XYZ file of C-alpha atoms in Angstrom:
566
model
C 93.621 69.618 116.696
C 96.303 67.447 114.904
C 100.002 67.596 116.218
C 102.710 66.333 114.172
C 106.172 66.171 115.172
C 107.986 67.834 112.176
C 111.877 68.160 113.851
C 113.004 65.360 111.482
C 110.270 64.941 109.138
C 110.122 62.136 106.762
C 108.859 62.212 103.061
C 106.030 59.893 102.755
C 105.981 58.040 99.073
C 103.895 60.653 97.470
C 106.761 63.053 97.880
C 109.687 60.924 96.055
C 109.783 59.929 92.811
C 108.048 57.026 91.881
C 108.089 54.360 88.709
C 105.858 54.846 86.116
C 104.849 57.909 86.862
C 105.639 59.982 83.819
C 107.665 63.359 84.801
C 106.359 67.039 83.646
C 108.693 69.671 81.821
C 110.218 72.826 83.320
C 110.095 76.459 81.574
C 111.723 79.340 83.552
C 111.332 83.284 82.452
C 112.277 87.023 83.682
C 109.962 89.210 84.335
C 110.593 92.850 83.977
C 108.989 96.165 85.102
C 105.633 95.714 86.591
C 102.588 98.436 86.447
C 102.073 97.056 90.112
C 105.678 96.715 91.275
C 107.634 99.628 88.917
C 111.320 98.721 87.975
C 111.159 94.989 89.814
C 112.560 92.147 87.855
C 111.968 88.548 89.484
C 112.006 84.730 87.862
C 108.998 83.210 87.538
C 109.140 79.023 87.147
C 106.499 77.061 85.315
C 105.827 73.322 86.028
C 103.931 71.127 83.155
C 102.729 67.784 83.943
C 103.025 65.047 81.675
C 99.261 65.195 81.181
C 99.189 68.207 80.041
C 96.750 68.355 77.205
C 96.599 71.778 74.580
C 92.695 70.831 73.979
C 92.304 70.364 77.738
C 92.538 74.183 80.266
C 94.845 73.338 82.483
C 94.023 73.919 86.473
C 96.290 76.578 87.767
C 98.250 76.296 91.242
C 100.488 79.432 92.346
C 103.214 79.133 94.561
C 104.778 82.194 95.973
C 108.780 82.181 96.999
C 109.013 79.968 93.786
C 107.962 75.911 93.648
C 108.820 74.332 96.609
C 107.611 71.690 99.030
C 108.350 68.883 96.526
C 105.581 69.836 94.882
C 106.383 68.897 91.205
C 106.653 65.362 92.682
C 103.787 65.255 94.234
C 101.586 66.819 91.470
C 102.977 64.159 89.298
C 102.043 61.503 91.465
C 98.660 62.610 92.705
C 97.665 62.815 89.063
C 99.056 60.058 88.203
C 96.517 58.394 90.621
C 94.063 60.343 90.014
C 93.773 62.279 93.399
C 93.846 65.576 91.342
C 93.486 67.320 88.253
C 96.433 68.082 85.796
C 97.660 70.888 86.906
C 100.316 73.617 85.796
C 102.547 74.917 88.693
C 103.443 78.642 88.785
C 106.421 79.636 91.228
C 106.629 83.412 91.375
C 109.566 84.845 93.279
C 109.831 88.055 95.028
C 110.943 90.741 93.106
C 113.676 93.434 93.134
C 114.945 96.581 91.867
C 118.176 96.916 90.928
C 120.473 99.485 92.431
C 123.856 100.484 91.116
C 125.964 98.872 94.203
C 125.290 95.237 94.848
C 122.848 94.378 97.859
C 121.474 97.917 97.527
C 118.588 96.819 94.972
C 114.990 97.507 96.296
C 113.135 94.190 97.542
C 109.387 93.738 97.609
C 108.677 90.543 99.083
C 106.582 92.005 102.163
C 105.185 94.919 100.070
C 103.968 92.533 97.220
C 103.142 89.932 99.901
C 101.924 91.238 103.010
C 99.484 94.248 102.299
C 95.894 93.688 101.895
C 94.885 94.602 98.863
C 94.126 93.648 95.435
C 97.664 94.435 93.808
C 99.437 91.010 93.646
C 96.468 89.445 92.779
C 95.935 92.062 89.550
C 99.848 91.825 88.806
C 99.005 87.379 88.564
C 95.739 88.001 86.566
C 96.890 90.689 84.555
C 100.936 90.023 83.479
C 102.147 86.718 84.969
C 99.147 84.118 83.625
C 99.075 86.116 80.224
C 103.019 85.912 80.543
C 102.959 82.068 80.869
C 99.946 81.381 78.130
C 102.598 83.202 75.458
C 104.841 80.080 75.853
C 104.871 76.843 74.487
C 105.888 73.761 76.221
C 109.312 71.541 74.736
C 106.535 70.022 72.547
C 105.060 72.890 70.955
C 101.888 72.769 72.530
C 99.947 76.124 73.688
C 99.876 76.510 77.610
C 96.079 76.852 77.783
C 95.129 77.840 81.572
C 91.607 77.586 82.730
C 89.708 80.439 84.035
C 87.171 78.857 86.609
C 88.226 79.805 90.024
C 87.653 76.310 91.515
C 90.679 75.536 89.151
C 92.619 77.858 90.289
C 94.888 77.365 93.786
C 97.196 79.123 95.713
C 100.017 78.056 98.129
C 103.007 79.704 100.149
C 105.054 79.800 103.316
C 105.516 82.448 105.639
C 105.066 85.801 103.865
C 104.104 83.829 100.791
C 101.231 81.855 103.001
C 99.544 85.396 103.726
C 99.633 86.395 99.891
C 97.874 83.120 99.002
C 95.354 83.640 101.387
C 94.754 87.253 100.075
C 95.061 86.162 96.104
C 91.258 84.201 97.383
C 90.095 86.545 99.430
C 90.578 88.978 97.468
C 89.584 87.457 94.187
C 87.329 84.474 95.091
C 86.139 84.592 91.452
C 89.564 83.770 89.908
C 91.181 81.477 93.356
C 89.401 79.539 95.598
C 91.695 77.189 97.057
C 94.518 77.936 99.597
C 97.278 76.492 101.077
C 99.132 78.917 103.888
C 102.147 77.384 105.654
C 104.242 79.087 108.859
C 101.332 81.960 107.498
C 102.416 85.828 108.520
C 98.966 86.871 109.768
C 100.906 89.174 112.231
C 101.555 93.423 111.511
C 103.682 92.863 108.628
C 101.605 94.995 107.141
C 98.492 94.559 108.513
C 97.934 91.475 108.312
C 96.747 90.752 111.762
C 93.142 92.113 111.025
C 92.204 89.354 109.041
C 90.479 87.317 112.061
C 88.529 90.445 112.470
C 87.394 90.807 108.721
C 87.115 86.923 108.303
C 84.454 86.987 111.102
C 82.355 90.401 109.999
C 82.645 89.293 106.082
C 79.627 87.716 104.383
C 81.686 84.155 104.116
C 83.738 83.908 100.126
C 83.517 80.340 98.358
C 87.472 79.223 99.810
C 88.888 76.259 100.942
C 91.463 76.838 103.067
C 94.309 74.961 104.895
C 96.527 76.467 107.218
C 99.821 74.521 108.685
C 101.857 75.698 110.970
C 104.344 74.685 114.514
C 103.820 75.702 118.313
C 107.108 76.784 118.317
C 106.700 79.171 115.237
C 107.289 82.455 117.549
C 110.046 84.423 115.907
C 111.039 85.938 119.087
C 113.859 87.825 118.206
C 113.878 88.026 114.690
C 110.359 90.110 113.679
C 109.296 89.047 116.833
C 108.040 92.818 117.473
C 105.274 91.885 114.611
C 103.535 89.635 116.558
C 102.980 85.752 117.504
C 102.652 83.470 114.295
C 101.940 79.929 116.161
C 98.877 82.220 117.671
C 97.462 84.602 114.848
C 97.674 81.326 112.840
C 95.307 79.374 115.575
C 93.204 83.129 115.808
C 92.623 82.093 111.684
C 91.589 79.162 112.250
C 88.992 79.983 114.720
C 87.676 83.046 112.920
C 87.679 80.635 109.473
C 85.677 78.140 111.713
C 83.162 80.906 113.193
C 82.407 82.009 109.351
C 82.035 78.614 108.028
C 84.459 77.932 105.471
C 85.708 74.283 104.417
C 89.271 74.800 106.577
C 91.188 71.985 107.603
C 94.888 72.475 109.668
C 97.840 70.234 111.289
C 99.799 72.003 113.921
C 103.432 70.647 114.296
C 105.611 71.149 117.309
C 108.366 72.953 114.675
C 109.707 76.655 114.024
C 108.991 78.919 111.146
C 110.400 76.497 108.446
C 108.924 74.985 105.482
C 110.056 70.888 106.622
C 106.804 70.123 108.303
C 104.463 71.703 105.129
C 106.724 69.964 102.754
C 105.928 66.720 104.450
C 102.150 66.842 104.289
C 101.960 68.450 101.262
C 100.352 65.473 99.633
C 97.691 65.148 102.368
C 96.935 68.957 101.726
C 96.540 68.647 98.472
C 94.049 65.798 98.740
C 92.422 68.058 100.571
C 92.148 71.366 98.629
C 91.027 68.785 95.531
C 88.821 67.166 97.547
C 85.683 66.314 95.221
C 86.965 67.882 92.210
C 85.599 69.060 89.908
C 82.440 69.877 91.944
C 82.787 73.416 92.966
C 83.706 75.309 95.990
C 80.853 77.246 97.636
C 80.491 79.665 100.470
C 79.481 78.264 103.814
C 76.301 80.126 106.702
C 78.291 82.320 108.688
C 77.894 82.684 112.765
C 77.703 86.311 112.112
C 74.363 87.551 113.991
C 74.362 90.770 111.977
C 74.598 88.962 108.859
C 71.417 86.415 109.408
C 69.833 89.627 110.288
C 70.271 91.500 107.253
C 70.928 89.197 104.301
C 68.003 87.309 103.472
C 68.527 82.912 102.652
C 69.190 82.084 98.994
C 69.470 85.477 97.638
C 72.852 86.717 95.686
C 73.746 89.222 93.535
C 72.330 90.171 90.418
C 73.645 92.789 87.709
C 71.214 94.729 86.154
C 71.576 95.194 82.517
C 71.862 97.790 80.210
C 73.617 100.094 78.158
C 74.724 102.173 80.270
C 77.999 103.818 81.435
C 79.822 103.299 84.527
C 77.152 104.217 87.335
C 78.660 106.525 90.055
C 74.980 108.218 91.568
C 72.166 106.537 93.470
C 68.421 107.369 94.915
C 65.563 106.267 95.504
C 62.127 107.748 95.098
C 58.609 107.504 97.300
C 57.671 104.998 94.140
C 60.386 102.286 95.288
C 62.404 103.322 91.557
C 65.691 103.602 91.599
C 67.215 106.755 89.935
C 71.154 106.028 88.824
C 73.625 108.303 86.769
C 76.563 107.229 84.880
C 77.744 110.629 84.844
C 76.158 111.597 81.130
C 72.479 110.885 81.389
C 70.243 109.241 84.362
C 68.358 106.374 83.777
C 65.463 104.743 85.926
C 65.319 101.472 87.144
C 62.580 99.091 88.839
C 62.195 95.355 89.559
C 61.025 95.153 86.020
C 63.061 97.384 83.512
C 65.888 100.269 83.020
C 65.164 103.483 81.141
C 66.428 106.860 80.724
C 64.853 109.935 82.257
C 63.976 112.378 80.079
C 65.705 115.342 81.724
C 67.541 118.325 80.064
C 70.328 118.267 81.935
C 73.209 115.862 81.931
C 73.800 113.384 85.066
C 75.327 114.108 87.996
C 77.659 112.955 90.375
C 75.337 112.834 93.126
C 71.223 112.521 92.982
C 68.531 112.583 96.057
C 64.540 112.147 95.493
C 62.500 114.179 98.085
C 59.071 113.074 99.306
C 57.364 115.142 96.802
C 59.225 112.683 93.991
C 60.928 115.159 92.603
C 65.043 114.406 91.983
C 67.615 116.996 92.453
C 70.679 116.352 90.879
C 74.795 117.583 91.933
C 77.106 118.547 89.486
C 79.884 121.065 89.455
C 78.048 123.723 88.641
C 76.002 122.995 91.939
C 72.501 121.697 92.674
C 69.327 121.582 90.776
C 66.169 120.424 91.478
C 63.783 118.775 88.691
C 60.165 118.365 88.733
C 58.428 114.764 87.889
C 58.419 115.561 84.687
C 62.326 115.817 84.512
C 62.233 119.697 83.835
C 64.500 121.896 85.947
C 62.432 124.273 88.698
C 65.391 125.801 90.631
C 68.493 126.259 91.674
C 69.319 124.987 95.169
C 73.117 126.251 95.864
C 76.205 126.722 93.936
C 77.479 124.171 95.897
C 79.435 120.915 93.795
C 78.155 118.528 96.649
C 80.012 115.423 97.524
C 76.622 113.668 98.608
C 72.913 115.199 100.008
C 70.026 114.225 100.956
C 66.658 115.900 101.436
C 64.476 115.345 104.169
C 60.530 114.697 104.469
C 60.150 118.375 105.247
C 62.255 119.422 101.795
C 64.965 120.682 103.362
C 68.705 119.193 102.320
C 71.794 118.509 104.207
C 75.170 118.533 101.742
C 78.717 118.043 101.956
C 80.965 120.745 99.941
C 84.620 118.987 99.326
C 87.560 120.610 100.267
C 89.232 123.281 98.339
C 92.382 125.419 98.160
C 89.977 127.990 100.135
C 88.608 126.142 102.516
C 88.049 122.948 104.447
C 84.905 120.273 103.946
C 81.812 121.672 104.571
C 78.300 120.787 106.503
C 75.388 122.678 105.080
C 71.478 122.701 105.559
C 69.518 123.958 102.395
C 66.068 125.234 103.999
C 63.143 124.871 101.133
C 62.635 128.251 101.491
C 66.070 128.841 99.687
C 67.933 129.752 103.479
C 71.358 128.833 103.415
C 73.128 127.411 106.899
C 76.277 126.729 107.711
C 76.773 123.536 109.844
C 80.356 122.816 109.858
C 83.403 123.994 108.131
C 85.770 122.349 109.956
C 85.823 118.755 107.891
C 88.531 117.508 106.514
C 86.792 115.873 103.183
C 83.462 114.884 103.651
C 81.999 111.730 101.099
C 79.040 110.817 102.164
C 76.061 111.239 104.618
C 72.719 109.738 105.633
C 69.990 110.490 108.257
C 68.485 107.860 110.863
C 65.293 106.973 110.277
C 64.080 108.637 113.184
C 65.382 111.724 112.157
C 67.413 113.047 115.576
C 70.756 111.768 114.114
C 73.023 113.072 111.025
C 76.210 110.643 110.176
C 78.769 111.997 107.474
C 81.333 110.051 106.592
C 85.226 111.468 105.408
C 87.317 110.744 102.425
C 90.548 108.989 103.038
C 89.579 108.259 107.083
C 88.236 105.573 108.586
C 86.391 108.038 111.554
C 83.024 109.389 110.187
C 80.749 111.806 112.600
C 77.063 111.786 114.051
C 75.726 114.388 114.601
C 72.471 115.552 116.627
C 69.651 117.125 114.796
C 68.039 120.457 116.382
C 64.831 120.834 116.527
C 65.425 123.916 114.227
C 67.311 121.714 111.680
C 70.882 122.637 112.812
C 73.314 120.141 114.358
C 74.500 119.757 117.506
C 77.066 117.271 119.626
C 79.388 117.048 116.387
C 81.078 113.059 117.515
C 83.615 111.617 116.463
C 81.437 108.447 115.860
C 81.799 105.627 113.483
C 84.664 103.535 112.273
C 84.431 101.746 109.274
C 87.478 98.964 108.716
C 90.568 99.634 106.315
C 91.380 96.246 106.174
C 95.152 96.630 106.801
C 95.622 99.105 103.702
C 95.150 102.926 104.139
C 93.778 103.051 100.957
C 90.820 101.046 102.015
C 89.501 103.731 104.208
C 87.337 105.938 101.780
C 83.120 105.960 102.187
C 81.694 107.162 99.206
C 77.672 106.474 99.820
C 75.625 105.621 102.722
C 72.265 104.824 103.482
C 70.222 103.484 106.528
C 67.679 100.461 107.195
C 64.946 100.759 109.348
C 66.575 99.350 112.562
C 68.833 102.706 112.212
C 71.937 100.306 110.894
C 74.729 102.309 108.979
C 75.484 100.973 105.269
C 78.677 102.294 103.563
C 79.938 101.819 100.369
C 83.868 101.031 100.992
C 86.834 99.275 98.949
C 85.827 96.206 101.001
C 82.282 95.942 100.375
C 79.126 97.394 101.989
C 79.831 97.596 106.217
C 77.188 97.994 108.116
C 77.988 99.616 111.542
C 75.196 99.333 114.110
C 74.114 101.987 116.231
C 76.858 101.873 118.233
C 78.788 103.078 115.932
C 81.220 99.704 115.146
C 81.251 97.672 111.839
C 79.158 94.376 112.733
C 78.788 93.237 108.763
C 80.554 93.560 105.462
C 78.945 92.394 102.267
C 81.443 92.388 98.689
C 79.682 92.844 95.769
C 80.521 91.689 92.426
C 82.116 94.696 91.253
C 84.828 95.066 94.086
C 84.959 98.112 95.279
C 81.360 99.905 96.268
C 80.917 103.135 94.792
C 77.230 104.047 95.660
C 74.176 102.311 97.203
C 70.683 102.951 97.899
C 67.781 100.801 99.057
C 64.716 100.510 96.409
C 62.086 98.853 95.341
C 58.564 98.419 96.193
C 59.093 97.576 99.860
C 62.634 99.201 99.347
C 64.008 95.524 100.341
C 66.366 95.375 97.702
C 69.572 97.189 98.144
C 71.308 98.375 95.281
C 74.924 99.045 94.472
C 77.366 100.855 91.541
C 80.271 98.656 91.632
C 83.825 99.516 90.950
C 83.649 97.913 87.551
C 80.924 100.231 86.298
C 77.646 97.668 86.586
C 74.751 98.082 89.400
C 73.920 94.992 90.978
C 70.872 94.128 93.343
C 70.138 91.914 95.867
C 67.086 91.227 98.124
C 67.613 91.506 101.652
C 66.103 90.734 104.818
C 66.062 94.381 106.150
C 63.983 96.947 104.476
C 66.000 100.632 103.467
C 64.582 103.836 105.173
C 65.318 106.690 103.009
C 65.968 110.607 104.260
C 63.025 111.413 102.457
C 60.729 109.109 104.567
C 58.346 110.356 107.196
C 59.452 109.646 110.471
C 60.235 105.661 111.818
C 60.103 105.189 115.746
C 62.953 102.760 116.221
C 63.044 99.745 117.947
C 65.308 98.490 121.165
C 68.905 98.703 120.375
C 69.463 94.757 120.078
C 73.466 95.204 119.463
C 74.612 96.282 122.680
């Protein structure tokens, strides 16, 4: 650990102006009425280098609270010696609404910067950098800004340190380097989970550094919120146990930006460390991820023409049966094809053992032979998610309505209708160990999801409040909209922040993001069903090979082994 005295820091040379080293241009600009932030106005400052070439993309460093720390200085001179890339610096300040007295305006600073999710970093991507490109420098030249993440930085203090850290995490394929100083990783808004999610999450392609003083306590001021000095040094070591490229220098200061300001150079030698060879994720210390995700295997889309895939399920055959809500198509490790079936898709399928797929849509469920013709109607029931069992019977989830609350039911094959439980709040999704004693469902907008006991009979029994999947700070977070199970009995649910898998315990040990952000549907599939599958939020279904092998409801019977996760 590095201690610096920072009570009366001095400026090293890279942080004072220096001769010969040719000085950048300033552009300032209001921003009005966000779709993120409604009816807040803030400044936003732009800093061009002297280098700054039109035929060249410029790399891209944000700086929340505005551009501080000396920081046009030192970009100047660090480029000047080559010990980074020419870079355009983007201060965004905190924005307010107006309000017809003065001081009564509407400030945003901790909303926009201390909740977990992907908000600020949409409202940079999507109106600030598009903002800045519509300007020209004194010159005349275009502001060109590069799109490759490992161009891209971010950088604050205090709140601002948190909201760099989440512009990366959240978006590691448009940020990967991050500077936090004096960071707020305390319940701001949440923010103190991010240890916690650091450690379960499949490790992101960051580089991180994190500065801050022993003395940063804030124990009267937002002191109720929580330590800083400590949640910083709980980032650290959770950054550490995941394997990211992290460096830090703890000071013997208060929450202040003197002691970041004065080894600002040395950080940014150290976020452009090696440039321009790219940032890449580090091996994790995460058990439950070396069990599941198999070496040297990533993501892959699947292509196609189709729409935006919101139904998965997987037959006896290994294929994978997907709808994108107008037709369903088939896929397998070689190609993607529509079924021929006479109905339109659904927003929930299920195989059964006898391969043939039944199919939810609101005007309830159907059942289609292998040829893709319909043979019956199972319920008038617009199901949330099923699943059928070996012995053809199928458990679904009816949604809440004006009439009545979420619903458990069991659909006998021989057409018997039972009532499990009508006393959910919204049931989204449900899946069956692959021993077949337990029943999980999962609820919309909680992170609490049941288990249930499976009667001999087929009924339910010993209705638990059970699982708990992680929000990641933000309510919003908490929806499950798909689960499935591997053949060690481990939970995986399709969530905001990825795929979590919860072991049998009932606790969230992994989480896996996908390309797509936000995890609308998975299923295991393929020949060995070692592939697991997922409908992103952006519409495409990606696959990647794991370690673990799926066991589907529709699968005979799989004696597990010893519970290894205590």
């Amino acid at each position: 650990m590095s201690v610096h005295r920072d009570d009366q820091p001095a400026l090293g040379q890279n942080s004072l102006r220096q001769p010969n080293v040719p000085e950048g241009e300033w552009l300032e600009f209001s921003l009005g009425s966000s779709r993120f932030y409604p009816g807040s106005l803030r400044r936003v400052e732009v800093y061009i280098p002297a280098q700054y070439r039109a035929e060249h993309p410029a790399c891209v460093m944000i700086m929340f609270d505005g551009i501080g720390f000396e920081a046009p200085v030192v970009v100047d001179n660090l480029i000047h010696r080559g010990e980074m890339p020419v870079t355009v610096v983007i201060g965004i300040r905190h924005g307010t609404t107006p309000a017809p007295l003065e001081n009564a305006g509407r400030h945003d600073r901790s909303l926009g910067y201390d909740t977990l999710n992907g908000d600020m970093a949409r409202f940079i991507l999507e109106e600030v950098l598009p903002e800045v490109e519509r300007r020209r420098t004194v010159a005349g030249l275009p502001i060109v800004l590069s799109r490759d993440p490992n161009d891209r930085a971010a950088v604050g203090g205090s709140s601002g340190g948190i909201a760099a850290f989440t512009l990366a995490w959240e978006r590691p394929d448009a940020f990967r380097r991050v500077f936090s100083a004096v960071g707020s990783f305390v319940d701001l808004r949440g923010g103190d989970v991010y240890p916690s999610l650091i450690r379960k999450t499949e490790p992101k392609p960051i580089r991180v550094f994190l500065q801050d003083g022993t003395n940063d306590n804030l124990d009267t001021l937002l002191g109720e919120m929580g330590q800083w000095h400590l949640s910083n040094v709980m980032m650290l070591s959770a950054l550490e146990f995941a394997g990211y490229d992290v460096a830090h220098v703890w000071g013997d200061g208060g929450h202040s930006g003197r002691h970041a300001t004065n080894i600002f150079p040395e950080v940014m030698r150290f976020l452009w460390r090696d440039y321009p060879m790219p940032i890449e994720a580090r091996p994790s210390r995460n058990v439950a991820l070396g069990e599941i995700l198999a070496p040297d295997e990533a993501w892959e889309m699947v292509q196609g023409d189709y729409g935006a895939a919101v139904a998965l399920a997987v037959a006896p055959s290994g294929d994978l049966a997907m709808s994108d809500g107008a037709s369903i198509w088939r896929v397998s490790q070689t190609d993607l094809r529509r079924e021929p079936m006479s109905a339109r898709g659904g927003h929930a399928l299920a195989y059964g053992s006898d391969s043939r797929l039944s199919v939810a849509s609101a005007g309830g469920l159907t059942r289609y032979d292998v040829s893709g013709s319909p043979r019956e109607d199972l319920a008038r029931i617009a199901a949330t998610r099923f699943v059928v069992t070996a012995e053809g019977d199928a458990y679904a989830l009816e949604p809440r309505t004006r009439d009545h609350s979420g619903r458990l039911w069991l659909l006998r094959a021989s057409g018997v209708r039972v009532l499990l439980d009508d006393e959910l709040d919204d049931p989204s999704a449900i899946a069956i160990s692959p021993d077949g004693f337990w029943l999980a469902v999962a609820q919309r907008h909680s992170p609490w999801g049941y288990n249930y006991a499976i009667t001999p009979d087929g009924g339910v029994a010993h209705r638990m409040r059970f699982y708990l999947f992680d929000i990641g700070g933000d309510g919003e977070n908490a929806s499950v909209t798909d689960m499935a199970m591997d053949r060690f009995g481990y939970l995986y649910a399709a969530t905001r922040l990825g795929v979590q898998v919860l072991d049998r315990n009932g606790r969230t040990r992994a989480i896996i993001p996908a390309p797509g952000g936000v995890v609308r549907a998975l299923s295991f599939a393929d020949a060995d069903f070692g592939s697991l599958y997922v409908a992103g939020g952006d519409g495409r279904l990606y696959r990647r090979r794991m370690r673990t092998r799926g066991a589907p409801a529709w699968h005979e019977a799989i004696e597990l082994p010893e519970n290894p996760w205590w």
